[in-house]
Short mmCIF file of C-alpha atoms in Angstrom, two decimals:
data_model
loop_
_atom_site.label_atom_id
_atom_site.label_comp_id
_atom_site.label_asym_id
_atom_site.label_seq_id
_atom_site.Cartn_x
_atom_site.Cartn_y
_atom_site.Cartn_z
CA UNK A 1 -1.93 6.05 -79.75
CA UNK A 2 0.30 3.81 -77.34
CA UNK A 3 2.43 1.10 -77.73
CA UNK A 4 2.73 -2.65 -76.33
CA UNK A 5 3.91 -1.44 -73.12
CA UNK A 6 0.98 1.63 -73.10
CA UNK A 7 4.11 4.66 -74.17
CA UNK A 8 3.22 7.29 -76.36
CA UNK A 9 5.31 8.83 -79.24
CA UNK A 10 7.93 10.37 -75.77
CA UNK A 11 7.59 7.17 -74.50
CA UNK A 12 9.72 5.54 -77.71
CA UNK A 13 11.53 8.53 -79.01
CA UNK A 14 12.98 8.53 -75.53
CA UNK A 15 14.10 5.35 -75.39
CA UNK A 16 15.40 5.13 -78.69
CA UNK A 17 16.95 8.50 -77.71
CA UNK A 18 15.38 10.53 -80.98
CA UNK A 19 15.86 14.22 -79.97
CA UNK A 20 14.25 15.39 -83.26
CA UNK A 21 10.75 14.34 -81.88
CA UNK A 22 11.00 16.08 -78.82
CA UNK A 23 10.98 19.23 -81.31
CA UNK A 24 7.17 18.38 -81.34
CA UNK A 25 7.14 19.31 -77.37
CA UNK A 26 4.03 22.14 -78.00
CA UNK A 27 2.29 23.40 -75.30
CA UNK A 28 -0.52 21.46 -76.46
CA UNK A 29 1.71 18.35 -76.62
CA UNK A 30 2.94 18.82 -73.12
CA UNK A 31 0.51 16.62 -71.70
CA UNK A 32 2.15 13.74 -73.30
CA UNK A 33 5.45 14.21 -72.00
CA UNK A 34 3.58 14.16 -68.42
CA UNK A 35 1.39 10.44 -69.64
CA UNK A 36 2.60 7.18 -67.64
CA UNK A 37 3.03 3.67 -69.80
CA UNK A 38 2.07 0.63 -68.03
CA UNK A 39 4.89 0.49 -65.86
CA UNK A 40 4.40 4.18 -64.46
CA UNK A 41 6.65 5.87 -66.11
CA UNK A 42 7.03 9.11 -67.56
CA UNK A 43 9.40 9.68 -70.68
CA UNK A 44 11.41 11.55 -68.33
CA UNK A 45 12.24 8.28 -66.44
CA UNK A 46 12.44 6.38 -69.26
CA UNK A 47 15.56 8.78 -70.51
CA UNK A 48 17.07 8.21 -67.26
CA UNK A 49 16.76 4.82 -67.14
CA UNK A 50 18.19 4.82 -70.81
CA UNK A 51 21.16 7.42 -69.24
CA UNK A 52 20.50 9.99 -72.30
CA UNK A 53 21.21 13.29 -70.28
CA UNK A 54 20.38 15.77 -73.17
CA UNK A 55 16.57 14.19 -72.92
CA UNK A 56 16.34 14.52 -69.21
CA UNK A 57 17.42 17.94 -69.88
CA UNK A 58 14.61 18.67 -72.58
CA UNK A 59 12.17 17.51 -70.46
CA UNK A 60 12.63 18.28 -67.03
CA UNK A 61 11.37 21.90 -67.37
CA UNK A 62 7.84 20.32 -68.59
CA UNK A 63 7.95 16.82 -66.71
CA UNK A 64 9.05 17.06 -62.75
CA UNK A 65 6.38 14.28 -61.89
CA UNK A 66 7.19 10.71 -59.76
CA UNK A 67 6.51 7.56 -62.02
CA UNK A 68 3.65 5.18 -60.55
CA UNK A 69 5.57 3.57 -57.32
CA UNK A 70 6.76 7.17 -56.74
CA UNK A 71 10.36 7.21 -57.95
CA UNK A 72 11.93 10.31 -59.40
CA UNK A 73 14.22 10.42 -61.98
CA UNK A 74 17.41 9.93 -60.05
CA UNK A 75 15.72 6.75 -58.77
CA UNK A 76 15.48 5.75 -62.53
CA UNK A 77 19.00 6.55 -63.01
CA UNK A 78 20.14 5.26 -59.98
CA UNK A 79 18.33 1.97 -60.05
CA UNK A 80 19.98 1.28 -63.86
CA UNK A 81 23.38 2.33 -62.87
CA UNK A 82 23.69 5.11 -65.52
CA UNK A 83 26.22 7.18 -63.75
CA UNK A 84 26.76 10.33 -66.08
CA UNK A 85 22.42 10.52 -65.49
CA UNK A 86 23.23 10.59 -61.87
CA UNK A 87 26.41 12.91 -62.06
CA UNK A 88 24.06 15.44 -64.04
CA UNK A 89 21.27 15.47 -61.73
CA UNK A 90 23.31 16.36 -58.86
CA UNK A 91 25.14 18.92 -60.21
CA UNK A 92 21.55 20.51 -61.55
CA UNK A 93 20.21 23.03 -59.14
CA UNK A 94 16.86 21.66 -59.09
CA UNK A 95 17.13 18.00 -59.45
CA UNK A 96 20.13 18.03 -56.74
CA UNK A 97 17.20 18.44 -54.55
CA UNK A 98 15.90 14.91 -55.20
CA UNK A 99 18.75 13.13 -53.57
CA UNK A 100 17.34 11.80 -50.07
CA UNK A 101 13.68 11.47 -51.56
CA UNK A 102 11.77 8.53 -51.41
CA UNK A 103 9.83 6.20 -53.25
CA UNK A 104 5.94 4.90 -52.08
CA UNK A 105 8.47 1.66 -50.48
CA UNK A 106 10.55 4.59 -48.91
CA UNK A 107 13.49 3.64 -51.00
CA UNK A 108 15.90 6.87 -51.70
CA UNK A 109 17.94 6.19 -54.77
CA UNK A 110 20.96 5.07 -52.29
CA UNK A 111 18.37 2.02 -51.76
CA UNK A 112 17.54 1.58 -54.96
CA UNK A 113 21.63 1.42 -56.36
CA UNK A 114 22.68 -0.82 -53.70
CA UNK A 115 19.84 -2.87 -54.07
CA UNK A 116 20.45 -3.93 -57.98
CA UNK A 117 24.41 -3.57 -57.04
CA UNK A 118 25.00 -0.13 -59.45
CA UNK A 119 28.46 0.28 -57.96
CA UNK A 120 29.08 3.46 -61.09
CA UNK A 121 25.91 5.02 -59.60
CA UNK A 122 26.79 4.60 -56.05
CA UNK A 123 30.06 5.91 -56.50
CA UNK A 124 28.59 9.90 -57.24
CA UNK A 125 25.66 9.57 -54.46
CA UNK A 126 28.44 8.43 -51.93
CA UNK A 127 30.64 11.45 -52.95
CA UNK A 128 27.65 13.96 -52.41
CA UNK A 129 28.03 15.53 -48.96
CA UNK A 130 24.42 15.66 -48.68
CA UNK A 131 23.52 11.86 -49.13
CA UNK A 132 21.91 10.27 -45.86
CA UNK A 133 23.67 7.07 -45.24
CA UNK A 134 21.54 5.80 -42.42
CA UNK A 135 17.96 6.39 -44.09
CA UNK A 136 15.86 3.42 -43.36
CA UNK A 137 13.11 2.37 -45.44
CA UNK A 138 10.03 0.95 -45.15
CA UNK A 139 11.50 -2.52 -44.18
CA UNK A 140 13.66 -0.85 -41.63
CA UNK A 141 17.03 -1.20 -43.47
CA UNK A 142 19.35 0.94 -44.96
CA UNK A 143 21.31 0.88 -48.10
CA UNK A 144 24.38 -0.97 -46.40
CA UNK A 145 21.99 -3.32 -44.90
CA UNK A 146 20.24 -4.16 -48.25
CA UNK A 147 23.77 -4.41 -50.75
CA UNK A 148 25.33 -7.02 -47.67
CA UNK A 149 21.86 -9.12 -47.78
CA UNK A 150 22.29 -9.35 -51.62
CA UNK A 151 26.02 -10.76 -50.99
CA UNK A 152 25.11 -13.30 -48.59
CA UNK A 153 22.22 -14.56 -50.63
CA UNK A 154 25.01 -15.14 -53.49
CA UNK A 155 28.14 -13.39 -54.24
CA UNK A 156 29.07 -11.97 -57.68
CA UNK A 157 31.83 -9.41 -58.31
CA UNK A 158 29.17 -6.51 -58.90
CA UNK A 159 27.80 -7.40 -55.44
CA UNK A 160 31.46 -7.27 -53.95
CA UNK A 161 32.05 -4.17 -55.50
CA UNK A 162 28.70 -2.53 -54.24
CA UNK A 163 29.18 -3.37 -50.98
CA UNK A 164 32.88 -2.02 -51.07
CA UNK A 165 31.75 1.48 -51.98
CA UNK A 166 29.32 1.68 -49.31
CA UNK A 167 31.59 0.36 -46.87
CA UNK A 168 34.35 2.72 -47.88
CA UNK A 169 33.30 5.80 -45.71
CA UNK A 170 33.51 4.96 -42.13
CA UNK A 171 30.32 6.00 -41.11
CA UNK A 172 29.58 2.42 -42.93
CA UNK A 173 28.10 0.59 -40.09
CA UNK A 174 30.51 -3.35 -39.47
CA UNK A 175 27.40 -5.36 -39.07
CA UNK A 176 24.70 -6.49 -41.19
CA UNK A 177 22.06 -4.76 -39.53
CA UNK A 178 21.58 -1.16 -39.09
CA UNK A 179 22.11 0.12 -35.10
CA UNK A 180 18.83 2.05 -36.04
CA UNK A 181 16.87 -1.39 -35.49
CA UNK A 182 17.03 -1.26 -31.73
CA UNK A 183 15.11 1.69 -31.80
CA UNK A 184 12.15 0.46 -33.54
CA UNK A 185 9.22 -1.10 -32.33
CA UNK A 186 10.15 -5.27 -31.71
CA UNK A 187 7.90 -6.49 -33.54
CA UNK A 188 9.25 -4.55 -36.88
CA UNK A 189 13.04 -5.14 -35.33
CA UNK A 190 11.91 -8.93 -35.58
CA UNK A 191 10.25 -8.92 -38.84
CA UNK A 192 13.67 -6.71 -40.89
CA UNK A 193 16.15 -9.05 -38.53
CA UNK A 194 14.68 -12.37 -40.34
CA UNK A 195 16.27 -11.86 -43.42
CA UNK A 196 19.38 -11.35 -41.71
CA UNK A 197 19.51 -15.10 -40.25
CA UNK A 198 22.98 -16.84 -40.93
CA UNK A 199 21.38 -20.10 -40.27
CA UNK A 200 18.52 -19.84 -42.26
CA UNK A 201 20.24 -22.23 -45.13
CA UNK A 202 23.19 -24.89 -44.46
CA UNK A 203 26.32 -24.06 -46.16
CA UNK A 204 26.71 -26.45 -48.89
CA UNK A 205 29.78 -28.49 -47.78
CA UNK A 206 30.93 -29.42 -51.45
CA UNK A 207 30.87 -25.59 -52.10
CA UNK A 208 33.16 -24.82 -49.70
CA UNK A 209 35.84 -27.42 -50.12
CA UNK A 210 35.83 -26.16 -53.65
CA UNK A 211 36.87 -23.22 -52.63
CA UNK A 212 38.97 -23.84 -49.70
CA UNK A 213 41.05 -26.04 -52.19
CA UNK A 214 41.41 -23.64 -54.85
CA UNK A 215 42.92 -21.25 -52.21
CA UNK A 216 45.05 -24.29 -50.98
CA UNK A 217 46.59 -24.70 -54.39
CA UNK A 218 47.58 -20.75 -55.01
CA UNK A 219 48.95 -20.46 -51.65
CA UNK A 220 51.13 -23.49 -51.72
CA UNK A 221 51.95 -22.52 -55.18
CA UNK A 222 53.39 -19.36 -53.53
CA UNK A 223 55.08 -21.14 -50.38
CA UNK A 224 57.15 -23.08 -53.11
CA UNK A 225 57.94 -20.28 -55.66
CA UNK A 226 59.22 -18.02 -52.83
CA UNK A 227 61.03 -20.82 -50.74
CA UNK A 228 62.88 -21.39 -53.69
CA UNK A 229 63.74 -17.60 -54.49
CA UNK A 230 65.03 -17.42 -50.99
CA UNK A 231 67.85 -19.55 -51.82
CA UNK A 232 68.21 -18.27 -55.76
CA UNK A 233 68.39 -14.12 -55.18
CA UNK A 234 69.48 -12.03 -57.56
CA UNK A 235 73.09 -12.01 -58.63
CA UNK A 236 73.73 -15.73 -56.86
CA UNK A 237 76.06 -16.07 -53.42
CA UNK A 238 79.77 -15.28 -53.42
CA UNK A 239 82.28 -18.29 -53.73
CA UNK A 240 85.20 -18.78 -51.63
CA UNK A 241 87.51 -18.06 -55.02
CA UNK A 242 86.34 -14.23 -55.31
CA UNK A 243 85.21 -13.11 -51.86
CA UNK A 244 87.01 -12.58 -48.32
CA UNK A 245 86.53 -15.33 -45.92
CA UNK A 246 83.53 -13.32 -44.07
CA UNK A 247 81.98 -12.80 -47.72
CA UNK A 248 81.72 -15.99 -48.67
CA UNK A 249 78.11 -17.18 -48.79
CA UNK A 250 76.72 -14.41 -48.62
CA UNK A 251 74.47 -12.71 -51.75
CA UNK A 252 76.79 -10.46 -53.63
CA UNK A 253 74.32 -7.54 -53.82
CA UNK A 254 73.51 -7.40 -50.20
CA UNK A 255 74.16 -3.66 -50.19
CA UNK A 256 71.82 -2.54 -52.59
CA UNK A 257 68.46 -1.16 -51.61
CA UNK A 258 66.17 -3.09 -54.10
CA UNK A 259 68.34 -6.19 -52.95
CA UNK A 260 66.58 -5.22 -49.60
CA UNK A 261 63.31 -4.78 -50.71
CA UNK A 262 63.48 -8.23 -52.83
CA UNK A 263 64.58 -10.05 -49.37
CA UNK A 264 61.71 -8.61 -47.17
CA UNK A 265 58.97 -8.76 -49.78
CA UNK A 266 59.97 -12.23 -50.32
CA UNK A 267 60.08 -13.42 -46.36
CA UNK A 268 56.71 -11.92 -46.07
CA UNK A 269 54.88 -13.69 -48.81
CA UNK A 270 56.52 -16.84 -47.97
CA UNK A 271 55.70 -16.63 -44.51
CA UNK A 272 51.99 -15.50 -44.99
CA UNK A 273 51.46 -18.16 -47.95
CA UNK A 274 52.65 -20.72 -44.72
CA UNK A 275 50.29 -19.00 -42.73
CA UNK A 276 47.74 -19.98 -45.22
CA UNK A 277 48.20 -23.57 -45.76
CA UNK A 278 48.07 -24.35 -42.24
CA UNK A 279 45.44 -22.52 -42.48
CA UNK A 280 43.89 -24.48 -44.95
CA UNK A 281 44.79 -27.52 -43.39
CA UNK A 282 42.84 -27.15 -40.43
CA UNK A 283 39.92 -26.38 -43.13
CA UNK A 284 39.62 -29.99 -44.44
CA UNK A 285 37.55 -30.69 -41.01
CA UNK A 286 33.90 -32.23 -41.76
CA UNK A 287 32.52 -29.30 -40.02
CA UNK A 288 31.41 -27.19 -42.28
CA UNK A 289 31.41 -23.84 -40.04
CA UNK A 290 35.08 -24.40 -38.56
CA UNK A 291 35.96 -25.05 -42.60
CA UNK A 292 34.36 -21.91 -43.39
CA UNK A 293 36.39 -20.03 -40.35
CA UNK A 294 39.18 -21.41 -41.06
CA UNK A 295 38.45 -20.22 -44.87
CA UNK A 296 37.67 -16.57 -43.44
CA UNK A 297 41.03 -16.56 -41.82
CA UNK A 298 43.05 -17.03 -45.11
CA UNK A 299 41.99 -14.49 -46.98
CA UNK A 300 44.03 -11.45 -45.24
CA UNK A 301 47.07 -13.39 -45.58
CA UNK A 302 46.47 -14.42 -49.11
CA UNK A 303 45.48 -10.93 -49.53
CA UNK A 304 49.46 -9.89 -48.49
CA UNK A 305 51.24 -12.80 -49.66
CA UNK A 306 50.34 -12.52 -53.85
CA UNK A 307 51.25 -8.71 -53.34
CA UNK A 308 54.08 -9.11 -51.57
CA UNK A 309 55.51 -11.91 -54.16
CA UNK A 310 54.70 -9.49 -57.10
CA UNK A 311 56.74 -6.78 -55.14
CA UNK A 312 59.51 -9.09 -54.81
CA UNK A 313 59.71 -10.06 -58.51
CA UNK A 314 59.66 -6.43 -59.57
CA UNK A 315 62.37 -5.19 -57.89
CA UNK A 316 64.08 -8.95 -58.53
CA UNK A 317 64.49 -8.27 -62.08
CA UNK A 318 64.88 -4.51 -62.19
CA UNK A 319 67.95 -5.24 -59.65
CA UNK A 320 69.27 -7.74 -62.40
CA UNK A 321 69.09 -5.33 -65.36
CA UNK A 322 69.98 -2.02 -63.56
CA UNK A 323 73.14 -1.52 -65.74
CA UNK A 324 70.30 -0.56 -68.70
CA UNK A 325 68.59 3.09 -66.63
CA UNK A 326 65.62 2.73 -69.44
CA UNK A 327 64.73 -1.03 -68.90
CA UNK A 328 64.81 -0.69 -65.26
CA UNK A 329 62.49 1.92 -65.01
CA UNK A 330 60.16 0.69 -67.50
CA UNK A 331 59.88 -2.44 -65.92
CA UNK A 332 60.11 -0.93 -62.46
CA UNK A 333 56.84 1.55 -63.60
CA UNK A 334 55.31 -0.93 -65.31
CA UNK A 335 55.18 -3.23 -62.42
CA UNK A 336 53.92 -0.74 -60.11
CA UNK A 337 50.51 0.06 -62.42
CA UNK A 338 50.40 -4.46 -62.32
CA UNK A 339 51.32 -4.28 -59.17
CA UNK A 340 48.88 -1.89 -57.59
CA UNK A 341 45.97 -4.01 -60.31
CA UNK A 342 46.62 -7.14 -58.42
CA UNK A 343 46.48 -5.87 -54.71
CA UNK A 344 43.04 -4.01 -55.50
CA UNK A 345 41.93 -7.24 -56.98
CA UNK A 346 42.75 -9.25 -53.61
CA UNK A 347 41.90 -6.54 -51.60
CA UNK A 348 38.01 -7.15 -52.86
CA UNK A 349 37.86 -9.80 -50.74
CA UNK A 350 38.25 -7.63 -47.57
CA UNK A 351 36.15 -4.58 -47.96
CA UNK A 352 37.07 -3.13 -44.35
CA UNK A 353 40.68 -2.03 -45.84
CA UNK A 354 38.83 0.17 -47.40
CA UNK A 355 36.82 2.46 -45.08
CA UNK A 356 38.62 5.59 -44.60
CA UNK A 357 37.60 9.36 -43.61
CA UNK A 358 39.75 11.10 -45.93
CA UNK A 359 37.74 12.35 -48.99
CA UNK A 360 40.86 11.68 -51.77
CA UNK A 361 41.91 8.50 -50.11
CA UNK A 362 37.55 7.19 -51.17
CA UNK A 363 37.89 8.84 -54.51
CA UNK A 364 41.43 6.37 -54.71
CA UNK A 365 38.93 3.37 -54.14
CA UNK A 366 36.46 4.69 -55.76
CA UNK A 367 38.95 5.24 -59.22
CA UNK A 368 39.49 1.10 -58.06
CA UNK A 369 36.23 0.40 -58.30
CA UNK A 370 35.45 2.16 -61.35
CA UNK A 371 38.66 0.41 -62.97
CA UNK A 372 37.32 -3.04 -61.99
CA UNK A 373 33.91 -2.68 -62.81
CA UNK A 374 35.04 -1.52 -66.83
CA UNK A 375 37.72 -4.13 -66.67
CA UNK A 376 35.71 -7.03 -65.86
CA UNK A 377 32.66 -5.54 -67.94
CA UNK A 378 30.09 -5.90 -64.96
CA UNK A 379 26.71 -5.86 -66.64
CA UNK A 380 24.49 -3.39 -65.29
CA UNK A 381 21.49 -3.45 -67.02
CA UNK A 382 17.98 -4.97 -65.91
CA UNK A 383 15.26 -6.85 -67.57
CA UNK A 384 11.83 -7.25 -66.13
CA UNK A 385 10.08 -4.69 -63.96
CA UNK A 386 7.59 -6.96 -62.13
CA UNK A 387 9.99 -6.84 -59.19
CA UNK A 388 8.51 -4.88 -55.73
CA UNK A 389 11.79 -2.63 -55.07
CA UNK A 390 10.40 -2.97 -51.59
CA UNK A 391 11.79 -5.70 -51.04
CA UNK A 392 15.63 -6.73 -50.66
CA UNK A 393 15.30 -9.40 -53.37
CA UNK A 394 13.64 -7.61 -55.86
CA UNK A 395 15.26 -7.48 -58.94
CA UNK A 396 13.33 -5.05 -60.90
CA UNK A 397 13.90 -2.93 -64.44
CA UNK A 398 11.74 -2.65 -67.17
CA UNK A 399 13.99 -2.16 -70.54
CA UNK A 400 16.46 -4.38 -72.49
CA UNK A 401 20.03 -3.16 -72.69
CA UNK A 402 20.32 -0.64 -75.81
CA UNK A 403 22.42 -3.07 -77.44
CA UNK A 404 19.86 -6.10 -77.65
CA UNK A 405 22.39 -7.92 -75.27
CA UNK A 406 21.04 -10.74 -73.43
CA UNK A 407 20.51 -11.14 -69.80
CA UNK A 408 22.40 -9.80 -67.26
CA UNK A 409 24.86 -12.33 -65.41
CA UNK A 410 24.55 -9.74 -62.04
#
């Protein structure tokens, strides 16, 4: 007896995650734990698409088979972002095995995460010293390749955040096309370097003045703000009345470290916000590629310049109340933890900052990543599984999120 989508009794116990069914597992019930539903799967799969690691672990000793297009279970898991599935598989002695396998479209499960953007699943395959970055599949791209296609096409914060992980070793390649391609046959090298074309749409013009003028606004909005701290420090000037004649104008906690620290963090935000008005001046052209350069060329000094202004508030206002130890230093801490939240979330917009060989310096961005992805509640799930996942657009699952949510934003 099956279901609507052809399951047996494994098929819905493990999706509803009922372990007291799987007490039925007989050997002359084994052969349903090994049956395929219309979509391929086994209830294996279907546990690991669902992320319920005490099922995988139930049935993995009966249940080691691919689903219909090939995929194992850390495919499944992989392909659904469930990241504690993932985590357990590699850590199992036999499943760890699994991690460069392929699918019948030659997809490993590094494909198949960075192809429906599962930045929490990436993050464990990218920390396994045994994952192959530069496996190509059967359309002759790699992971990298496939996550910065999906970007192009349209951005979304679980896009930018997919691509940042893979970038974040530097083994990442800087271009949108594997080096592997000029090995291949031309005719392939051709066929994978089409979807790669820059000019294959017109930017829309209206988009990017949209953006180019929100950017305008914050960074003139800075310019100002700091200008005017420049001339209104902490503590105020001294006045000819109370100060020696070579005092006099000058700020009257100029020896004080944080005084300092306010003054350079302030010159340098004020400077690069400057930087990025002219900037963004030169953006208001009717060309729409020199407005999109011009755009590109912002962003690092944006990227310093809201940083930089934070930094100067913080140690701004714990200079002003440093005659109270316990307010200083909770506002001093609890500036840093803001602090370091809005560089990370400025620093999304320029992934190469964050390629780096050192293995604790990645798990650092990695934390990052994790923090943005909870904090911003990037939806992970999937809803149809009609998709090909041989192809870079395909954006295939099969089950609703456990919580009847609706549809994925991506």
């Amino acid at each position: 007896m099956t279901d609507s989508r052809g399951g047996n009794v494994f098929h819905l116990a493990a999706y509803t995650n009922q372990t007291k069914v799987f007490e039925l597992l007989r050997p002359e019930t084994e052969y349903l734990a090994r049956a395929r539903d219309m979509n391929g799967d086994l209830p294996i799969h279907v546990a690991s698409k669902m992320g319920y690691v005490e099922l995988i672990k139930k049935l993995h000793p009966i249940s080691e088979f691919p689903n219909g297009r090939g995929q194992t279970v850390l495919h499944a898991a992989a392909k659904y972002g469930q990241a504690s599935a993932v985590r357990y598989i590699l850590r199992h002695p036999e499943l760890r095995m699994l991690i460069n396998d392929r699918d019948h479209a030659g997809n490993t499960a590094l494909h198949l995460a960075a192809m429906h953007s599962q930045p929490a699943a990436l993050i464990p395959l990218m920390l396994d010293k045994r994952i192959d970055l530069f496996v190509l599949n059967h359309e002759c791209l790699t992971a990298l390749d496939i996550a910065q296609d999906r970007i192009r096409r349209e951005y979304t914060l679980r896009k930018q955040l997919a691509v940042m992980v893979l970038k974040s070793t530097s083994f990442g390649k800087g271009s949108a096309v594997s080096v592997d391609l000029l090995a291949l046959r031309p005719e392939a090298r051709d066929e994978a370097l089409t979807i790669f074309d820059v000019h294959e749409k017109k930017p829309n013009m209206d988009h990017v003045k949209d953006a180019i003028n929100t950017c305008l606004l914050v960074a003139t909005l800075v310019a100002t703000m700091t200008f005017a701290a420049g001339f209104a420090v902490p503590g105020g000037f001294n006045g000819s009345d109370t100060a020696s004649k070579d005092d006099q104008g000058m700020a009257t906690m100029l020896d004080k470290k944080l005084f300092q620290a306010f003054s350079i963090c302030n010159t340098i935000a004020m400077f690069c916000s400057m930087i990025a008005v002219v900037n963004l001046i030169w953006a208001q052209q009717n060309n729409v590629y020199m407005a999109i350069a011009a755009y590109q060329h912002t962003i690092l000094p944006l990227t310093i310049a809201l940083p930089a202004m934070s930094a100067a508030f913080l140690t701004g206002v714990t200079l002003t109340v440093g005659k109270l130890p316990w307010l200083a230093n909770t506002i001093f801490y609890m500036g840093l933890v803001f602090l370091l939240i809005i560089s990370g979330a400025k620093l999304l917009e320029y992934p190469p900052v964050f390629r780096s060989h050192s293995r604790p310096i990645r798990r650092l961005i990695y934390w990052l990543v994790l923090a943005y992805f909870y904090l911003w509640k990037v939806e992970t799930y999937l809803l149809d599984d009609s998709g090909d996942d041989g192809t870079v657009s395909g954006t295939s699952a099969s089950l609703p999120p456990p919580n009847g949510a609706g549809e994925s934003n991506d």
